[in-house]
Coordinates of C-alpha atoms and ligand atoms in Angstrom, one line a residue:
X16 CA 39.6 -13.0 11.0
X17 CA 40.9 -16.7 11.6
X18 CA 44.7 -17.4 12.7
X19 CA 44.5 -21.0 11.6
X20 CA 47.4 -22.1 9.3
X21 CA 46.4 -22.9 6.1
X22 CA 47.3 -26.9 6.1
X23 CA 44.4 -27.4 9.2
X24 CA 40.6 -25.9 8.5
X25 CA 38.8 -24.7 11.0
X26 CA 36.3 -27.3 12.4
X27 CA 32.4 -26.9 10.9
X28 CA 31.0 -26.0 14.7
X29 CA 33.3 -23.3 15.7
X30 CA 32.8 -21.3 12.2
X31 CA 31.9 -18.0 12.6
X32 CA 30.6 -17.2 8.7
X33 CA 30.5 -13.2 9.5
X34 CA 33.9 -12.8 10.5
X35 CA 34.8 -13.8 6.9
X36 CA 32.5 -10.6 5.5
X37 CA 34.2 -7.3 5.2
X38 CA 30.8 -5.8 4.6
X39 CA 27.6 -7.1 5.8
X40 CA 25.1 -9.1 2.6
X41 CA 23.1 -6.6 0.9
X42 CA 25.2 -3.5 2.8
X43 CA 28.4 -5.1 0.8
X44 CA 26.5 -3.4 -2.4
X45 CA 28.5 -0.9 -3.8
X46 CA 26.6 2.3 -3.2
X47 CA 23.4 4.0 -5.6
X48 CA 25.3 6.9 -6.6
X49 CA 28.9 5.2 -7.3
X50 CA 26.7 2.3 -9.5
X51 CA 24.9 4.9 -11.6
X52 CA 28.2 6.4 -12.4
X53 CA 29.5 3.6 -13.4
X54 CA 26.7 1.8 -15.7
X55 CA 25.9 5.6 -16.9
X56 CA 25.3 5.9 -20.9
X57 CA 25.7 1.7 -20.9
X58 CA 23.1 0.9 -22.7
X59 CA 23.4 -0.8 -26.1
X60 CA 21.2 0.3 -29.1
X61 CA 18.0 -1.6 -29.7
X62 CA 18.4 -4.9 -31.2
X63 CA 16.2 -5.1 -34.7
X64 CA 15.1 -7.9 -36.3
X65 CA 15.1 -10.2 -33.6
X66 CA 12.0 -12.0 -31.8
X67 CA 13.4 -11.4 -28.0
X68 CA 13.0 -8.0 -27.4
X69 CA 13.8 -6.2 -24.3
X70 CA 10.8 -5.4 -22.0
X71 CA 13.0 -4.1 -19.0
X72 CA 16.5 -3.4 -19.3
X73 CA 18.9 -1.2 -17.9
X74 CA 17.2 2.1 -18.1
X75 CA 15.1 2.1 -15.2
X76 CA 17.0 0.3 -12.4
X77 CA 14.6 -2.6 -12.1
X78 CA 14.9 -5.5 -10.2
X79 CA 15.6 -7.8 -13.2
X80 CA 16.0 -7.5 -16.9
X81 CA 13.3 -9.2 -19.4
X82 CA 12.6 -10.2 -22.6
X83 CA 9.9 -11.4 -24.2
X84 CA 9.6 -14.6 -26.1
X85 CA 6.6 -16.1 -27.9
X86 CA 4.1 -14.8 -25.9
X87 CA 5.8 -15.3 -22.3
X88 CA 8.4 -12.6 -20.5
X89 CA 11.6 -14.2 -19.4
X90 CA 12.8 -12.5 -16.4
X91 CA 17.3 -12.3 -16.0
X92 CA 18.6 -11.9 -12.9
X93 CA 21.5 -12.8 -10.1
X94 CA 22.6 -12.1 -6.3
X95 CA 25.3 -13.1 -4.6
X96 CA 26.8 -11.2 -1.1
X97 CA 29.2 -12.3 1.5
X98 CA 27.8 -13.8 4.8
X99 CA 24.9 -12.5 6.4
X100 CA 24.6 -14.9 9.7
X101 CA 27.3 -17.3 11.0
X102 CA 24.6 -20.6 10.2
X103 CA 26.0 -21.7 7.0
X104 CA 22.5 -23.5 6.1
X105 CA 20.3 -20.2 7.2
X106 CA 22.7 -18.1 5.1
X107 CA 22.5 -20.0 2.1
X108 CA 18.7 -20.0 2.7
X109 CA 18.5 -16.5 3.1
X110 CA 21.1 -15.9 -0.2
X111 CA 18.5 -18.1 -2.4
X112 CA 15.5 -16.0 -1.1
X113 CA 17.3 -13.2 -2.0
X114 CA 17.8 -14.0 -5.0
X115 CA 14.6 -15.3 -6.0
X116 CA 13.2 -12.0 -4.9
X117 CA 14.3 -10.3 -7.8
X118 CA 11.6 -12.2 -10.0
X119 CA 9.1 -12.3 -7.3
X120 CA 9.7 -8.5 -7.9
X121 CA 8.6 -8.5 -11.6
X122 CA 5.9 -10.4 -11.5
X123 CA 7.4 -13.7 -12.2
X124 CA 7.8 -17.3 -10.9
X125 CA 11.2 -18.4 -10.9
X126 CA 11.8 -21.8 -12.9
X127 CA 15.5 -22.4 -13.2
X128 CA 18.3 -21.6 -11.1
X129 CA 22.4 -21.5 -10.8
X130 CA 24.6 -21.0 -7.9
X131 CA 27.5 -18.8 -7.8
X132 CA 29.6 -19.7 -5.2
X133 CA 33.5 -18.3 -4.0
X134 CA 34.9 -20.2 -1.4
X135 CA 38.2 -19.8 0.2
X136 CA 38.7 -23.5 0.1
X137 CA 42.2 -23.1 2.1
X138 CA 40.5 -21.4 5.1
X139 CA 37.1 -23.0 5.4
X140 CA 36.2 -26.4 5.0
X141 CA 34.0 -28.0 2.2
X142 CA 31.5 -29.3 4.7
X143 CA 30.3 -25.8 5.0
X144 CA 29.9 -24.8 1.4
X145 CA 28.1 -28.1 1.0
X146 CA 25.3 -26.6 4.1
X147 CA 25.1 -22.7 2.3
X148 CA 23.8 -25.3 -1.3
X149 CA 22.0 -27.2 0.8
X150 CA 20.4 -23.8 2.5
X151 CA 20.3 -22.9 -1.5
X152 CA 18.6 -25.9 -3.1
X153 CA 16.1 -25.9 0.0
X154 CA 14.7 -22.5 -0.8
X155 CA 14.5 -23.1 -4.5
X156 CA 12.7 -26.0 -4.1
X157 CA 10.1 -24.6 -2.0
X158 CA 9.7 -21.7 -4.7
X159 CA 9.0 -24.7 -7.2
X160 CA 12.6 -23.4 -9.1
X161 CA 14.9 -26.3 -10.5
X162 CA 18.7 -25.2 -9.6
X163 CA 21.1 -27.2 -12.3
X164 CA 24.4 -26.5 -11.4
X165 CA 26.4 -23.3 -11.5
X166 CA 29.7 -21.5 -11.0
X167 CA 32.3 -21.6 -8.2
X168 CA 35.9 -19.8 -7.5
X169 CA 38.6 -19.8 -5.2
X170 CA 38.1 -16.5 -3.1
X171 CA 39.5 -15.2 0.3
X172 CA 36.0 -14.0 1.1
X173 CA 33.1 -16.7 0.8
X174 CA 30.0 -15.5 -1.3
X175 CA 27.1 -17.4 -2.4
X176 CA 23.8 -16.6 -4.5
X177 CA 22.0 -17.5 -7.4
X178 CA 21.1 -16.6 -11.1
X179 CA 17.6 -17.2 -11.6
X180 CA 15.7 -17.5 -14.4
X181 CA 11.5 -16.5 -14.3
X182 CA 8.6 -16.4 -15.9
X183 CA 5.8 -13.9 -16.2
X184 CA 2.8 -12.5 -18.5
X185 CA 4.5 -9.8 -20.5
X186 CA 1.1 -8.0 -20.0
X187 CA 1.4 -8.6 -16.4
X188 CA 4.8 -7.4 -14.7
X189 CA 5.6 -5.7 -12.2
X190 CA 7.8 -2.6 -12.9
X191 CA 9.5 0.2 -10.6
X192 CA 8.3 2.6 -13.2
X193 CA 4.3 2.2 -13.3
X194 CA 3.8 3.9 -10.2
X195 CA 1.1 6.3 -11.0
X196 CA -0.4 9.2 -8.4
X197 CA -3.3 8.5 -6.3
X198 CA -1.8 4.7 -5.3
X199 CA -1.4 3.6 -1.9
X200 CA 2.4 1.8 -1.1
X201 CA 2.6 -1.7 0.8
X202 CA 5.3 -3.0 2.5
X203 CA 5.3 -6.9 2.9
X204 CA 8.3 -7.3 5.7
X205 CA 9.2 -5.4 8.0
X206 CA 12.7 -3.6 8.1
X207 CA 15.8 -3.9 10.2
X208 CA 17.5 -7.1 8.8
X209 CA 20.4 -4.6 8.5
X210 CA 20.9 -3.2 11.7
X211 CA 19.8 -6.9 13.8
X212 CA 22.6 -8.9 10.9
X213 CA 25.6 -6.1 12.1
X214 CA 24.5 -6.6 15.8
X215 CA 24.8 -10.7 15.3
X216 CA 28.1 -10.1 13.4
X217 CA 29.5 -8.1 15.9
X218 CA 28.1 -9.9 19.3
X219 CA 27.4 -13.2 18.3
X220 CA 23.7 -12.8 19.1
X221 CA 21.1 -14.3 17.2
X222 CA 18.2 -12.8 15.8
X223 CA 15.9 -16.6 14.4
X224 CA 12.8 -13.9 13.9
X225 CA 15.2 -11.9 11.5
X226 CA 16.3 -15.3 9.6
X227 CA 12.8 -16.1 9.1
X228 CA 12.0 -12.7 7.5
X229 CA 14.7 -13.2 5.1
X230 CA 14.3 -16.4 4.4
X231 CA 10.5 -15.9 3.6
X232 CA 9.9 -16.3 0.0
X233 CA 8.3 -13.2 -1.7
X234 CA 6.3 -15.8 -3.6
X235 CA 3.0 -15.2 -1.3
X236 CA 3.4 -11.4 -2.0
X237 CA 4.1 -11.2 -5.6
X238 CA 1.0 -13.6 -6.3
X239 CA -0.9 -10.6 -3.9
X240 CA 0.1 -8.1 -5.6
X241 CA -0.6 -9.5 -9.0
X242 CA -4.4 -10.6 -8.3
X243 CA -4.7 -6.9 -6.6
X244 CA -4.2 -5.7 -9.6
X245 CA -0.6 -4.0 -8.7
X246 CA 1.5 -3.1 -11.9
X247 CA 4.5 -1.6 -10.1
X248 CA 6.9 -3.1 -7.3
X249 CA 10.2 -3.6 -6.1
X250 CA 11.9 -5.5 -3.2
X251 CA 13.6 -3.8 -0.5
X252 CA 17.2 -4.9 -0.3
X253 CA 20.4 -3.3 0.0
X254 CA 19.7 0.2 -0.7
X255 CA 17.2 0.4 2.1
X256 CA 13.1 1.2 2.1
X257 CA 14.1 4.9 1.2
X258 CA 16.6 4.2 -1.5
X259 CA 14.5 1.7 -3.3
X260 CA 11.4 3.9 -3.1
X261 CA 13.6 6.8 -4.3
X262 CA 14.6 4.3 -7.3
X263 CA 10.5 3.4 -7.8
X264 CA 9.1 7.5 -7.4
X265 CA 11.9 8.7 -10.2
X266 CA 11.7 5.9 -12.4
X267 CA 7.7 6.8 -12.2
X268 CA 8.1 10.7 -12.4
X269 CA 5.6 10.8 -8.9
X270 CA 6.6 11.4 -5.6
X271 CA 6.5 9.2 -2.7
X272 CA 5.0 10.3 0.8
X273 CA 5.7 7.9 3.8
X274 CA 3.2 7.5 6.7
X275 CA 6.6 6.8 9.3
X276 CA 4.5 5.6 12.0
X277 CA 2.8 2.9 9.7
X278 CA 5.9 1.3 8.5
X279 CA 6.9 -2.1 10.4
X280 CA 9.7 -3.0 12.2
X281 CA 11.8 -5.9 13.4
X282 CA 11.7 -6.6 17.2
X283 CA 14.8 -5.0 18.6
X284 CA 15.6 -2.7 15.1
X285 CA 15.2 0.2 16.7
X286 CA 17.4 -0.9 20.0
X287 CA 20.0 -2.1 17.5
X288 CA 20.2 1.3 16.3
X289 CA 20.1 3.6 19.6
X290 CA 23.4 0.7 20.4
X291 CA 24.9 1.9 17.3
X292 CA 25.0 -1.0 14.9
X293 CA 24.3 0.8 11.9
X294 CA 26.5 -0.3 9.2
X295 CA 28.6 2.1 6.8
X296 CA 26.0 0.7 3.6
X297 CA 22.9 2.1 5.7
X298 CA 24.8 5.7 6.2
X299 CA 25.9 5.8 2.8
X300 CA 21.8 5.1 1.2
X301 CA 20.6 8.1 3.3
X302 CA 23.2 10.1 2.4
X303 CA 22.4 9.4 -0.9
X304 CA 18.8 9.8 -0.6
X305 CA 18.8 13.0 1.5
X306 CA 19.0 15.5 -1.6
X307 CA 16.0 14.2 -3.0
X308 CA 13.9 13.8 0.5
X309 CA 12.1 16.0 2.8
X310 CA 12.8 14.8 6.1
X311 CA 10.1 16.8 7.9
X312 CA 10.6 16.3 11.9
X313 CA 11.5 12.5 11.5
X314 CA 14.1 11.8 14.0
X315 CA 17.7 10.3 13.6
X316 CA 17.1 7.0 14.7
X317 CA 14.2 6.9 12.4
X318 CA 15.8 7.9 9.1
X319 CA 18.5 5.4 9.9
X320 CA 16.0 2.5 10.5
X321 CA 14.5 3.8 7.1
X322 CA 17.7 3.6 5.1
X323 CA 18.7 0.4 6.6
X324 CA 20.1 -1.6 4.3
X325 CA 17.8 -4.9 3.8
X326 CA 19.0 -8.3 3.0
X327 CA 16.2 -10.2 1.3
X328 CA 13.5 -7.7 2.7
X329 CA 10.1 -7.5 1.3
X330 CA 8.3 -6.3 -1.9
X331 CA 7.0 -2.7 -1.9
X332 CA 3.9 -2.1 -3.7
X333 CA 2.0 0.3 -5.7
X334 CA -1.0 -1.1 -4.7
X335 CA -2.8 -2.7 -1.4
X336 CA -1.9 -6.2 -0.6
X337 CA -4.0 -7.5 1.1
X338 CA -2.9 -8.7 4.8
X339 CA 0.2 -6.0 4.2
X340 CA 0.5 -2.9 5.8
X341 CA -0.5 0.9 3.6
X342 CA 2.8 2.6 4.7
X343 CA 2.4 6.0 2.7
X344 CA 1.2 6.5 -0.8
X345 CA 2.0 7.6 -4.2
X346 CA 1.4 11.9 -5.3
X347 CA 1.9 13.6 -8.5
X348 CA 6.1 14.9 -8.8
X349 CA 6.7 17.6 -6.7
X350 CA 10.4 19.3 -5.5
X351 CA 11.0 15.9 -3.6
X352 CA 10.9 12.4 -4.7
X353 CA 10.7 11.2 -1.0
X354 CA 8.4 13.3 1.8
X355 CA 8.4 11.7 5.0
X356 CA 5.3 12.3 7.1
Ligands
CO420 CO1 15.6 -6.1 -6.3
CO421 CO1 19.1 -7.7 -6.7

């Protein structure tokens, strides 16, 4: 944490962003288990009468809620974390992937935008909220989504994201809970975002293959997906590969076995993990997923990598996408929602 006095910011260049982050993006996600607690028995009674009903709300855990509306499926959602990487521009560019993942998730195409911004605007100076927007506005404008706008506080920790608004065929999403036996699973990045962002935050090392994976739109994949035929998906984020695929095989009533040696990694993941830089959100998703998972002989260091909590990782599919590695595959419910192979 800095030592400057309040009455003289930091200058732009010698900005650390991670040392601001008391958790690390996605792994600052308060954990499955506490979450389901609390949104538990939350749901409000269907709405009659009107002519936007919900397609996808809270039931399920999916990556967005959506309504339809004459015809067309408007898909609600919104991201926001701390700081990811010390590059104000690559973290703002990496929050607005993220963010836009969530409809990339469903099936949609993003088409409006907001940010939500806290800035501790006694500590850090403007110059550097105005590079994580312009990181923002970048990605959005790539994904073809207009950002108007948005929301901003006065925090001691900086965060930044987006609410996004999609689009989709209501015949046509993509939902954590069609997952049906017999389908193969696709993963379309590979993991270890989580373990290579702790090692940069802790050593000042810089992993540019790691921001390019998370800046990567899921745009490409989604569209994939979509003219494969795929009806069910999620995107890996902070809960890790095994907690989101815990979240897809119980929301489907199958069970999920995982080909380990076919999943993809990061360059240095696994090195990152043996040196320890395994943040407390990576522990807590496989402790979470552990009563629901057969292990089978799958080392340590592999179960971590597994679990690691992803910031704007990739789209899992129910499904083959082309060009995207088969990493396991999809069997009818058994004593385990996860068997690792
Ligand atoms: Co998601
Ligand atoms: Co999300």
């Amino acid at each position: 944490m800095t030592t400057t006095p309040a009455s003289t910011p930091p200058r732009p260049a010698t900005v650390r962003l991670t040392q601001f982050a008391h958790g690390g993006g996605c792994a600052c996600k308060i954990p499955p288990g506490e979450l389901e607690e609390v949104v538990a028995g939350l749901t409000a009674p269907p709405l009659t009468g009107g002519d936007t009903p919900l397609l996808v709300g809270l039931a399920t855990g999916d990556d967005a809620a959506v309504v339809a509306h004459r015809g067309t499926a408007l898909v609600c959602t919104a991201d926001f974390f701390t700081p990811v990487v010390d590059d104000a521009y690559d973290w703002g560019r990496i929050a607005a992937a993220n963010a836009l993942s969530d409809v990339y998730a469903m099936g949609g195409r993003p088409v409006l935008a907001v940010n939500l911004l806290a800035w501790p605007r006694d500590r850090l100076p403007f110059e550097l909220a105005r590079e994580v927007l312009r990181g923002g506005l970048d990605i959005a404008t790539e994904a073809g989504c207009h950002v108007g706008g948005g929301h901003s506080v006065d925090d001691p920790e900086p965060k930044y994201g987006m609410a996004v608004t999609g689009i989709a065929d209501p015949g046509r999403l993509l939902r954590n809970d069609a997952g049906r036996p017999g389908l193969p699973l696709s993963l379309t990045k590979p993991l270890g975002t989580g373990v290579l962002n702790n090692r940069h935050k802790v050593t000042g090392e810089r992993f540019e293959h790691a921001v390019a994976t998370m800046a990567a739109l899921n745009r490409e994949a989604s569209e994939a997906a979509l003219a494969a035929g795929a009806e069910c998906a999620t995107d890996v984020t902070g809960f890790g590969f095994l907690g989101h695929l815990h979240k897809l095989a119980r929301a489907s009533g199958v069970t999920a076995v995982v080909d380990t040696a076919a999943v993809p990694y990061l360059d240095g993941a696994r090195e990152a993990v043996r040196d320890g830089y395994v943040s407390g959100g990576t522990r807590r998703n496989l402790e979470w997923v552990a009563p629901y998972t057969d292990f089978g002989h799958t080392d340590t260091d592999t179960r971590l990598l597994l679990a690691d909590a992803q910031t704007s990782g990739g789209l899992l599919v129910a499904g083959e996408v082309p060009g995207a590695p088969v990493v396991g595959e999809l069997v009818p419910r058994g004593t385990h929602s996860l068997v690792l192979g």
